[in-house]
PDB file of C-alpha atoms in Angstrom:
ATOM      1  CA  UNK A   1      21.882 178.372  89.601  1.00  0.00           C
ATOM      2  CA  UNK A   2      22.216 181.504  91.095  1.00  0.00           C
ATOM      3  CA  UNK A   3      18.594 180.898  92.034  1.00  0.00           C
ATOM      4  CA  UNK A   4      19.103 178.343  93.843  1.00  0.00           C
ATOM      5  CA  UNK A   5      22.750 179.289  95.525  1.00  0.00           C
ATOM      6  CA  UNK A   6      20.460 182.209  97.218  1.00  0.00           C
ATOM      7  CA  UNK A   7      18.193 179.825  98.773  1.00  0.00           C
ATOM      8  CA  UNK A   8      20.463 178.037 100.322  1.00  0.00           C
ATOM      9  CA  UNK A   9      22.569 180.301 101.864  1.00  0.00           C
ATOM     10  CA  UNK A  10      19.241 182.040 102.652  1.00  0.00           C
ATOM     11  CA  UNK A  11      18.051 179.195 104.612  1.00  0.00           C
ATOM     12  CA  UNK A  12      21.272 179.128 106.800  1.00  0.00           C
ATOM     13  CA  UNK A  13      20.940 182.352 107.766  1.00  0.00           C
ATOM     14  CA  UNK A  14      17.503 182.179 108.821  1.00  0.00           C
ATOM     15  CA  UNK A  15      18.018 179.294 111.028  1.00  0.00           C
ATOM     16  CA  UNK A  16      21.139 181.413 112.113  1.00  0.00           C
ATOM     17  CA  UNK A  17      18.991 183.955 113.002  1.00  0.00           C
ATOM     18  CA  UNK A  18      16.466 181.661 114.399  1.00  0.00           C
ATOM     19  CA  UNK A  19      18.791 179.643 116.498  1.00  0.00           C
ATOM     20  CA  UNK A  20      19.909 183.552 117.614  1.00  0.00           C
ATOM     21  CA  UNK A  21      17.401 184.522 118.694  1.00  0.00           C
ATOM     22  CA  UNK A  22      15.664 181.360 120.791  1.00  0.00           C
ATOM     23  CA  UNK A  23      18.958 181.818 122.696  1.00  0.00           C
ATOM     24  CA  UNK A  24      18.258 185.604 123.748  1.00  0.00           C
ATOM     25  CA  UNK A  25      14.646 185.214 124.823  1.00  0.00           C
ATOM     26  CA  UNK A  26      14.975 181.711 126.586  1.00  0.00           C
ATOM     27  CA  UNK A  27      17.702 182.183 129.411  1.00  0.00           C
ATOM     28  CA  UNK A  28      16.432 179.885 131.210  1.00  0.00           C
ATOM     29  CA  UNK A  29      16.491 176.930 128.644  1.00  0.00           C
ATOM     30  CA  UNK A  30      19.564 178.577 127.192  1.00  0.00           C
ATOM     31  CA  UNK A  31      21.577 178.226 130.843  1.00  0.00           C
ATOM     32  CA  UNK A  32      20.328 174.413 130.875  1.00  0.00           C
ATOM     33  CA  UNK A  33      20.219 173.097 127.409  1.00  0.00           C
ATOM     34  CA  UNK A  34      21.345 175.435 124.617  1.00  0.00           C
ATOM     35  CA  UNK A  35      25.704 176.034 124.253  1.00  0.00           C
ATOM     36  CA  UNK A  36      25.841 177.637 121.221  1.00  0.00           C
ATOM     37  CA  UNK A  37      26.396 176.514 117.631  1.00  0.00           C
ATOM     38  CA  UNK A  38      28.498 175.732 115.168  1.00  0.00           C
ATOM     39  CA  UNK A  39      28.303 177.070 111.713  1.00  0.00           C
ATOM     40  CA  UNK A  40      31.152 174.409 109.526  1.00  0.00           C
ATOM     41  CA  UNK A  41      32.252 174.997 105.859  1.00  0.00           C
ATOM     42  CA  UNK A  42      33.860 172.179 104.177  1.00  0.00           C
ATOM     43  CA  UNK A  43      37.382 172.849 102.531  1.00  0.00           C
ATOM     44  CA  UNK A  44      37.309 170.136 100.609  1.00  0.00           C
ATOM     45  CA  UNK A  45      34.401 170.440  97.896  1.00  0.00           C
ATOM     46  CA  UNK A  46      35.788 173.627  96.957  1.00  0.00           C
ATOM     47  CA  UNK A  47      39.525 172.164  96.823  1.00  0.00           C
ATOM     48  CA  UNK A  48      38.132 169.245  94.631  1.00  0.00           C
ATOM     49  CA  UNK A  49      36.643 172.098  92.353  1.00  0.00           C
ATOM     50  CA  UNK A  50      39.717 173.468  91.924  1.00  0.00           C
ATOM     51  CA  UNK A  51      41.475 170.567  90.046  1.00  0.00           C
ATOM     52  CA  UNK A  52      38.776 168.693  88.806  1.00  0.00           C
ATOM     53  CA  UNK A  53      37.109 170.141  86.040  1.00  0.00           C
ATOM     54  CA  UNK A  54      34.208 167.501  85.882  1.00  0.00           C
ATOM     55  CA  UNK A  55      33.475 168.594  89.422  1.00  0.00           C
ATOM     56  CA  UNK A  56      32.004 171.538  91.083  1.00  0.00           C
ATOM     57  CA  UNK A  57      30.412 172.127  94.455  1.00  0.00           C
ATOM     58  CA  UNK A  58      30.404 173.220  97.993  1.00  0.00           C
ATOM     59  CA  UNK A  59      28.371 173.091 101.445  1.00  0.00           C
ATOM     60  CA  UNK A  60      27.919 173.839 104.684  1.00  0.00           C
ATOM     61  CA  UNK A  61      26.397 172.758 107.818  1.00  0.00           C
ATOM     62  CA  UNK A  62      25.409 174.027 110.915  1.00  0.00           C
ATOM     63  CA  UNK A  63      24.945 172.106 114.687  1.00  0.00           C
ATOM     64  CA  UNK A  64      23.008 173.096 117.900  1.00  0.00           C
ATOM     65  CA  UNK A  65      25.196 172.100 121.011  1.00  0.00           C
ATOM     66  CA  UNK A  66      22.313 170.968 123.653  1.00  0.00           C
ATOM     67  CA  UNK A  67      24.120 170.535 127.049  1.00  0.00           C
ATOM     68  CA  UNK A  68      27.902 169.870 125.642  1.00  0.00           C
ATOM     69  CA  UNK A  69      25.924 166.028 124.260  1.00  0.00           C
ATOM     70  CA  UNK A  70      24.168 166.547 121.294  1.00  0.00           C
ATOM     71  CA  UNK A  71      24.067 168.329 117.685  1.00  0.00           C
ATOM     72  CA  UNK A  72      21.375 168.462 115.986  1.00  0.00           C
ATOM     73  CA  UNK A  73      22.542 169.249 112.432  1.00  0.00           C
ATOM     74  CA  UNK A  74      21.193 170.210 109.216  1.00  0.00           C
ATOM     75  CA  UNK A  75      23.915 170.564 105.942  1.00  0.00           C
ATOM     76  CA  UNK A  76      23.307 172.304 102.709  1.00  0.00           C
ATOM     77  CA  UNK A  77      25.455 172.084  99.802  1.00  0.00           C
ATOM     78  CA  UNK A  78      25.806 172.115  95.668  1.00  0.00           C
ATOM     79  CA  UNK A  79      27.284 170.126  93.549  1.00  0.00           C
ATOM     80  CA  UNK A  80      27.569 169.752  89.736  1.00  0.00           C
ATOM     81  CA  UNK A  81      29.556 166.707  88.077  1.00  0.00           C
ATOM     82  CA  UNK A  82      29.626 164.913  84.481  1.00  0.00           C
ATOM     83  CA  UNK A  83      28.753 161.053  86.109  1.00  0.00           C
ATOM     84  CA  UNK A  84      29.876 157.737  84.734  1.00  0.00           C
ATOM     85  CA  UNK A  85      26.639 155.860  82.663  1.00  0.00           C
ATOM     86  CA  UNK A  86      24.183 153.967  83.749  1.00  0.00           C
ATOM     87  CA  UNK A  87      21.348 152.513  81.412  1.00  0.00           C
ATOM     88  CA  UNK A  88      18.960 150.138  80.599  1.00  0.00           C
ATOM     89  CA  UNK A  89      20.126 149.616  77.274  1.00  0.00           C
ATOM     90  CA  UNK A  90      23.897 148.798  75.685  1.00  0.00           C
ATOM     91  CA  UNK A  91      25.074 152.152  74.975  1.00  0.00           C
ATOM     92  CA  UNK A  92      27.787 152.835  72.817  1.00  0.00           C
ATOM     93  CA  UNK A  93      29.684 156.664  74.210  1.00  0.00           C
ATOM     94  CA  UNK A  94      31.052 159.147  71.401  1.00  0.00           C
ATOM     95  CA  UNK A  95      33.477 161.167  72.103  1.00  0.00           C
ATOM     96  CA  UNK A  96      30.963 164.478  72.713  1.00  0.00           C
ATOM     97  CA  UNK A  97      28.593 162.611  74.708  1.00  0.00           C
ATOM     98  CA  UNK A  98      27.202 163.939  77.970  1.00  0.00           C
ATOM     99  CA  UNK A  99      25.572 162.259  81.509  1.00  0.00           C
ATOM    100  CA  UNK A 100      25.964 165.473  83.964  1.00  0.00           C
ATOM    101  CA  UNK A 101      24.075 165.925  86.994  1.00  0.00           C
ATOM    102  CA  UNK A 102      23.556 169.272  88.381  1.00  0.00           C
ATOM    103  CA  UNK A 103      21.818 170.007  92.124  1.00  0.00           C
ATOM    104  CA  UNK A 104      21.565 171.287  95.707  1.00  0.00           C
ATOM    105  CA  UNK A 105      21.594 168.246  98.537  1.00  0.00           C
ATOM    106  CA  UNK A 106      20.347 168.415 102.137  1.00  0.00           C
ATOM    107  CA  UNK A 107      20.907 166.288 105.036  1.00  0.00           C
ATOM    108  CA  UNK A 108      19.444 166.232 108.988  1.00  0.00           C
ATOM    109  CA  UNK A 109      20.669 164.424 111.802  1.00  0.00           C
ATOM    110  CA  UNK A 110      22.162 164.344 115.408  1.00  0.00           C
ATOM    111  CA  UNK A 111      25.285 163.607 116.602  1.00  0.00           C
ATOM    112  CA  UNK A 112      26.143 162.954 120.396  1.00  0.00           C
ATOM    113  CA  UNK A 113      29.570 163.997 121.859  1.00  0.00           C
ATOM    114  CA  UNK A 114      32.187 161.674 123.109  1.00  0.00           C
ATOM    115  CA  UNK A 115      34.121 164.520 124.986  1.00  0.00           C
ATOM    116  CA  UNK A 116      33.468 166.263 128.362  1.00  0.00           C
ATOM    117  CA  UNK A 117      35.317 169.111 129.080  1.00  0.00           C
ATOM    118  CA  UNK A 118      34.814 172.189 131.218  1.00  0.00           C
ATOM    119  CA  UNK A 119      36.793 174.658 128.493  1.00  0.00           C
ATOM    120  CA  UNK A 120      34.454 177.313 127.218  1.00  0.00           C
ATOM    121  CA  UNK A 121      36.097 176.053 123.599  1.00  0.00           C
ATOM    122  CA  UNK A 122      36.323 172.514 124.077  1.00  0.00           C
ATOM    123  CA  UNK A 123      36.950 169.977 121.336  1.00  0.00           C
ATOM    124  CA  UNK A 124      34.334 167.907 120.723  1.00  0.00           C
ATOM    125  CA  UNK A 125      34.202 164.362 119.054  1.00  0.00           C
ATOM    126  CA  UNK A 126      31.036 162.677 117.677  1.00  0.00           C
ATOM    127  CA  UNK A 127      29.257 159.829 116.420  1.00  0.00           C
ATOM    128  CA  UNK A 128      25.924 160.543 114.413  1.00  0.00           C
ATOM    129  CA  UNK A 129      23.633 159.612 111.569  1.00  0.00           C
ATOM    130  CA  UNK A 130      22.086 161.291 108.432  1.00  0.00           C
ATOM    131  CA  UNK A 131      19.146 161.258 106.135  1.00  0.00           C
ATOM    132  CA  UNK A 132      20.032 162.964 103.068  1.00  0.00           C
ATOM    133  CA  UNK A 133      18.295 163.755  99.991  1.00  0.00           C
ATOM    134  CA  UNK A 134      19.055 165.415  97.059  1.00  0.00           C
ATOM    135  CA  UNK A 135      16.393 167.403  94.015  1.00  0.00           C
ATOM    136  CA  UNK A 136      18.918 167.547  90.919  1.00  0.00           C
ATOM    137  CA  UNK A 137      18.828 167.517  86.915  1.00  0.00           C
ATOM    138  CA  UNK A 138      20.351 165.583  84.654  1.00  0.00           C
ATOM    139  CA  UNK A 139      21.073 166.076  80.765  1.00  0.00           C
ATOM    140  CA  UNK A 140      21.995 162.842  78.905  1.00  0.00           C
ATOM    141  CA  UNK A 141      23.325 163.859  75.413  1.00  0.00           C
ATOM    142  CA  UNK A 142      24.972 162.127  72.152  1.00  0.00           C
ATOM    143  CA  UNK A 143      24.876 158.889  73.488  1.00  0.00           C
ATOM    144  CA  UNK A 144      23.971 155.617  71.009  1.00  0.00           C
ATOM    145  CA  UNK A 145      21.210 153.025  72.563  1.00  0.00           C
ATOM    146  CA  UNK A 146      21.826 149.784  70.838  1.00  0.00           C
ATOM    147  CA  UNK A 147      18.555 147.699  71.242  1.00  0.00           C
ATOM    148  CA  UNK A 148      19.040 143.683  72.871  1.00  0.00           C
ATOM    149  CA  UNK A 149      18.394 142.498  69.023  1.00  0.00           C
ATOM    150  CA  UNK A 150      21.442 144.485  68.294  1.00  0.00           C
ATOM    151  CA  UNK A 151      19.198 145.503  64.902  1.00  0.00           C
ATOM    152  CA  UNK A 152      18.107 148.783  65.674  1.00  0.00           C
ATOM    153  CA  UNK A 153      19.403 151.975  67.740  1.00  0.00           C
ATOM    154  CA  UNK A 154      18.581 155.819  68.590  1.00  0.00           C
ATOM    155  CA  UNK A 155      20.174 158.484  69.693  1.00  0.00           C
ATOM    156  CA  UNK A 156      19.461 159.497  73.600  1.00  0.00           C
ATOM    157  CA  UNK A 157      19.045 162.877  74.182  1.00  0.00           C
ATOM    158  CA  UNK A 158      17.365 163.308  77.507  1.00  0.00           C
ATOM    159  CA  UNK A 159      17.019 166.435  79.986  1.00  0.00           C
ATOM    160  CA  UNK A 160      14.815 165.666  83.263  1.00  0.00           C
ATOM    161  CA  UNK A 161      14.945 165.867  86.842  1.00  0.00           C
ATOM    162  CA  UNK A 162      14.699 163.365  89.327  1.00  0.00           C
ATOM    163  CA  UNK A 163      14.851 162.703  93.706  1.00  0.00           C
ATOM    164  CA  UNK A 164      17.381 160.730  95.698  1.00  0.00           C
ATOM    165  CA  UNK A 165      17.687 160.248  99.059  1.00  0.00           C
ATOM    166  CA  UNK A 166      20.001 157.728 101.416  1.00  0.00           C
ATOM    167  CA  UNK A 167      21.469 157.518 105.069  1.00  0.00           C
ATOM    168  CA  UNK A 168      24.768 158.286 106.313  1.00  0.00           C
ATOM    169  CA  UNK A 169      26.731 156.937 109.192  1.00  0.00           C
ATOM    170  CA  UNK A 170      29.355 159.518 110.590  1.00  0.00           C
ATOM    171  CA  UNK A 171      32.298 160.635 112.889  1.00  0.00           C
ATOM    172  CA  UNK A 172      33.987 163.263 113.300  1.00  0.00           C
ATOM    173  CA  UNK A 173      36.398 166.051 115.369  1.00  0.00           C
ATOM    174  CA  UNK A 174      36.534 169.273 115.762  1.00  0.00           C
ATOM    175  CA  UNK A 175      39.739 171.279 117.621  1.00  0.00           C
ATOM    176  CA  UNK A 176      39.536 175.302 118.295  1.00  0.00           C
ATOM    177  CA  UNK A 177      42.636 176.231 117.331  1.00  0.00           C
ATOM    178  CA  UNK A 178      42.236 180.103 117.992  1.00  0.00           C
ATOM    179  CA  UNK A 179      39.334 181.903 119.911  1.00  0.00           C
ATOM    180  CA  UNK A 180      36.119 180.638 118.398  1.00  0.00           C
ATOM    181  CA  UNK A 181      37.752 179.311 115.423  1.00  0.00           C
ATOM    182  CA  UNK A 182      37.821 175.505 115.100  1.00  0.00           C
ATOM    183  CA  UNK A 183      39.299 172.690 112.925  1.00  0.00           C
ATOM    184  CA  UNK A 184      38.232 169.363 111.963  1.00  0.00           C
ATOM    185  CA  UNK A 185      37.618 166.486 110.381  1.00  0.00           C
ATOM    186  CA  UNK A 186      34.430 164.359 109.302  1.00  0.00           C
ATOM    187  CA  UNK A 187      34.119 161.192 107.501  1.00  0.00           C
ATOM    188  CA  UNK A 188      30.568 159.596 106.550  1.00  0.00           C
ATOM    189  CA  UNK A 189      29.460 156.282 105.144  1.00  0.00           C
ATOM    190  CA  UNK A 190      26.880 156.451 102.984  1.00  0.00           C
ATOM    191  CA  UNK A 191      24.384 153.463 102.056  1.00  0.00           C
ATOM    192  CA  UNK A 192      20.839 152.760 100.730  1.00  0.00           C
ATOM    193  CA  UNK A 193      20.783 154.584  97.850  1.00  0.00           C
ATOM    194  CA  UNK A 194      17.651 155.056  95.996  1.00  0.00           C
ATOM    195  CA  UNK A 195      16.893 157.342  93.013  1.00  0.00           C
ATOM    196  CA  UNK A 196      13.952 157.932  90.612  1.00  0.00           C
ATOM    197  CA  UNK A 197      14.293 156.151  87.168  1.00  0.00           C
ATOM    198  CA  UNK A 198      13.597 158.358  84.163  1.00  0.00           C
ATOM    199  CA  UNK A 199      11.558 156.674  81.426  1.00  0.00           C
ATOM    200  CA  UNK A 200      11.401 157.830  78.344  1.00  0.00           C
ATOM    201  CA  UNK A 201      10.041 157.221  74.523  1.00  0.00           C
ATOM    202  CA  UNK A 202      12.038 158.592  71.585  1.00  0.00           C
ATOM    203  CA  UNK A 203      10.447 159.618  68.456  1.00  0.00           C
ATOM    204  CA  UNK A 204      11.219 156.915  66.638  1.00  0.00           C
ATOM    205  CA  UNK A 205       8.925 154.566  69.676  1.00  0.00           C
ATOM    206  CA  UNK A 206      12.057 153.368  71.643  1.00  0.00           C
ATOM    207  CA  UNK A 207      11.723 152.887  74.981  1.00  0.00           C
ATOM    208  CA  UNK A 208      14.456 154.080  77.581  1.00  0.00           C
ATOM    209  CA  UNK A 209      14.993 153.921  81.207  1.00  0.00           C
ATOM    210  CA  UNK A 210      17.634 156.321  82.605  1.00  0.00           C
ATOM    211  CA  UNK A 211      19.165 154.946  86.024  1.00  0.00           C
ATOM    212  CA  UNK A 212      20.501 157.425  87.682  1.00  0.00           C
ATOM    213  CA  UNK A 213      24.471 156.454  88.777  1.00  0.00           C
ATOM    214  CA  UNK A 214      25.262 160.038  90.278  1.00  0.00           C
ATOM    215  CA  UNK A 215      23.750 161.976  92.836  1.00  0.00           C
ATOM    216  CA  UNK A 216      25.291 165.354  94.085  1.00  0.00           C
ATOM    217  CA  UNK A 217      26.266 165.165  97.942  1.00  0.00           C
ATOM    218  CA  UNK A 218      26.019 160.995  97.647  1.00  0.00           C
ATOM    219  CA  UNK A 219      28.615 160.487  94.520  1.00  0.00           C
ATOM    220  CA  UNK A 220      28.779 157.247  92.611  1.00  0.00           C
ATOM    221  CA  UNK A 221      25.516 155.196  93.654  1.00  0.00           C
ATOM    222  CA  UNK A 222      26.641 151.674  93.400  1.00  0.00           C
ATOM    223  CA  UNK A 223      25.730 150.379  96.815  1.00  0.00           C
ATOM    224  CA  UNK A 224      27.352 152.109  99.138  1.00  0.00           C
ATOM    225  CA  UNK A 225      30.767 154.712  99.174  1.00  0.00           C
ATOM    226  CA  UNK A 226      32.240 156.705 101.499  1.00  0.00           C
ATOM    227  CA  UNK A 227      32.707 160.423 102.251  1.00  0.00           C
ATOM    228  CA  UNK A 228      34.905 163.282 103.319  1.00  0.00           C
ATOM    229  CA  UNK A 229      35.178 166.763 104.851  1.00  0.00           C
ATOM    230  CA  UNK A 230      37.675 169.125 106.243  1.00  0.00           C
ATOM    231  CA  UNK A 231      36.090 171.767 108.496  1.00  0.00           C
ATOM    232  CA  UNK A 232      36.423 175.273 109.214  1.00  0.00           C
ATOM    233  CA  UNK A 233      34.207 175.867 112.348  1.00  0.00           C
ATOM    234  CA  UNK A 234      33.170 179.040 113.737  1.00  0.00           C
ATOM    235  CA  UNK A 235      31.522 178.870 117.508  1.00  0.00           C
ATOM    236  CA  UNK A 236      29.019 181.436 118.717  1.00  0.00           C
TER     237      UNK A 236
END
């Protein structure tokens, strides 16, 4: 995990750094097109974390502003949470059993600003869309597959990894409310889901197909859901 939590945050930096830099050695371009950035942490994964023990996570995103119209944005983020069951076969759940999924998510899109203003901190509000995917594990543990005839069963134990990926619809505001420091909100509807099923052959020759219900940064993956953040913004 800590791995992985090191990449990420790695990979903002860089394109920090990157998106720095581009702005010192292209005045030109810089005067006409790039504004600055926004680097956004969400309050509300961590919050959630706080008093809900079945979830953990965070993330973060950051946004080009191209001419005071446009953010191109990329989000990171982490997320670990025991998920609700979804199999091929009639399971029956003990009380120690285990379907936990445990992952960093990414998602890329642009948004385009509704607001005009003339403020050197403005408040901006935007439409935009998402692709997101996610590269997570999953650990399925103690739980009872009872075959159709109802005449046989085994005992799932299952630890793999799998790929999701879906769109997002979003809107959002942000509001400086000191210097370069902004507030706002986002919310996101996500929809087409799709995950990799996990097939499997216990030692006693039963087949099982693990659909994946969960996804970290998508949540429960029947259909479609929604989403929320509250962000703390930081303009340079």
């Amino acid at each position: 995990m800590r791995r992985i939590l090191k990449y990420i945050w790695s990979s903002l930096l860089l394109t920090i750094c990157s998106t720095s830099a581009f702005a010192a050695d292209s005045t030109s371009v810089s005067n006409t097109w790039f504004r600055g950035f926004f680097v956004d942490v969400d309050a509300v994964e961590p919050l959630v974390s706080c008093f809900n023990d079945n979830h953990k996570g965070f993330n973060a995103s950051l946004s080009i502003n191209l001419k005071d119209a446009f953010f191109p944005t990329v989000m990171v983020g982490y997320a670990s949470l025991y998920a609700s069951s979804d199999y091929s076969n009639y399971v029956i759940q003990p009380d120690n059993y285990t379907y936990k999924v445990k992952g960093p998510y990414f998602k890329v899109g642009l948004d385009f600003n509704l607001l005009k203003s003339e403020q050197k901190f403005k408040p901006s509000c935007y439409l935009g869309a998402r692709y997101a995917f996610s590269l997570y594990n999953y650990d399925v543990l103690n739980v009872v597959a009872v075959q159709q005839d109802w005449e046989s069963s085994s005992l799932i134990n299952v630890s793999d990894h799998t790929f999701a990926n879906w769109g997002e619809f979003v809107a959002g505001v942000r509001v400086p409310v000191y210097n370069r420091l902004y507030l706002g909100l986002e919310g996101c509807y996500k929809w087409s889901f799709k995950a990799k099923q996990g097939k499997f052959t216990n030692a006693d020759g039963t087949n099982v197909v693990i659909n994946q219900s969960y996804a970290p940064g998508f949540g429960d993956a029947n259909g479609t859901t929604w989403g929320f953040r509250y962000l703390v913004s930081f303009f340079f």
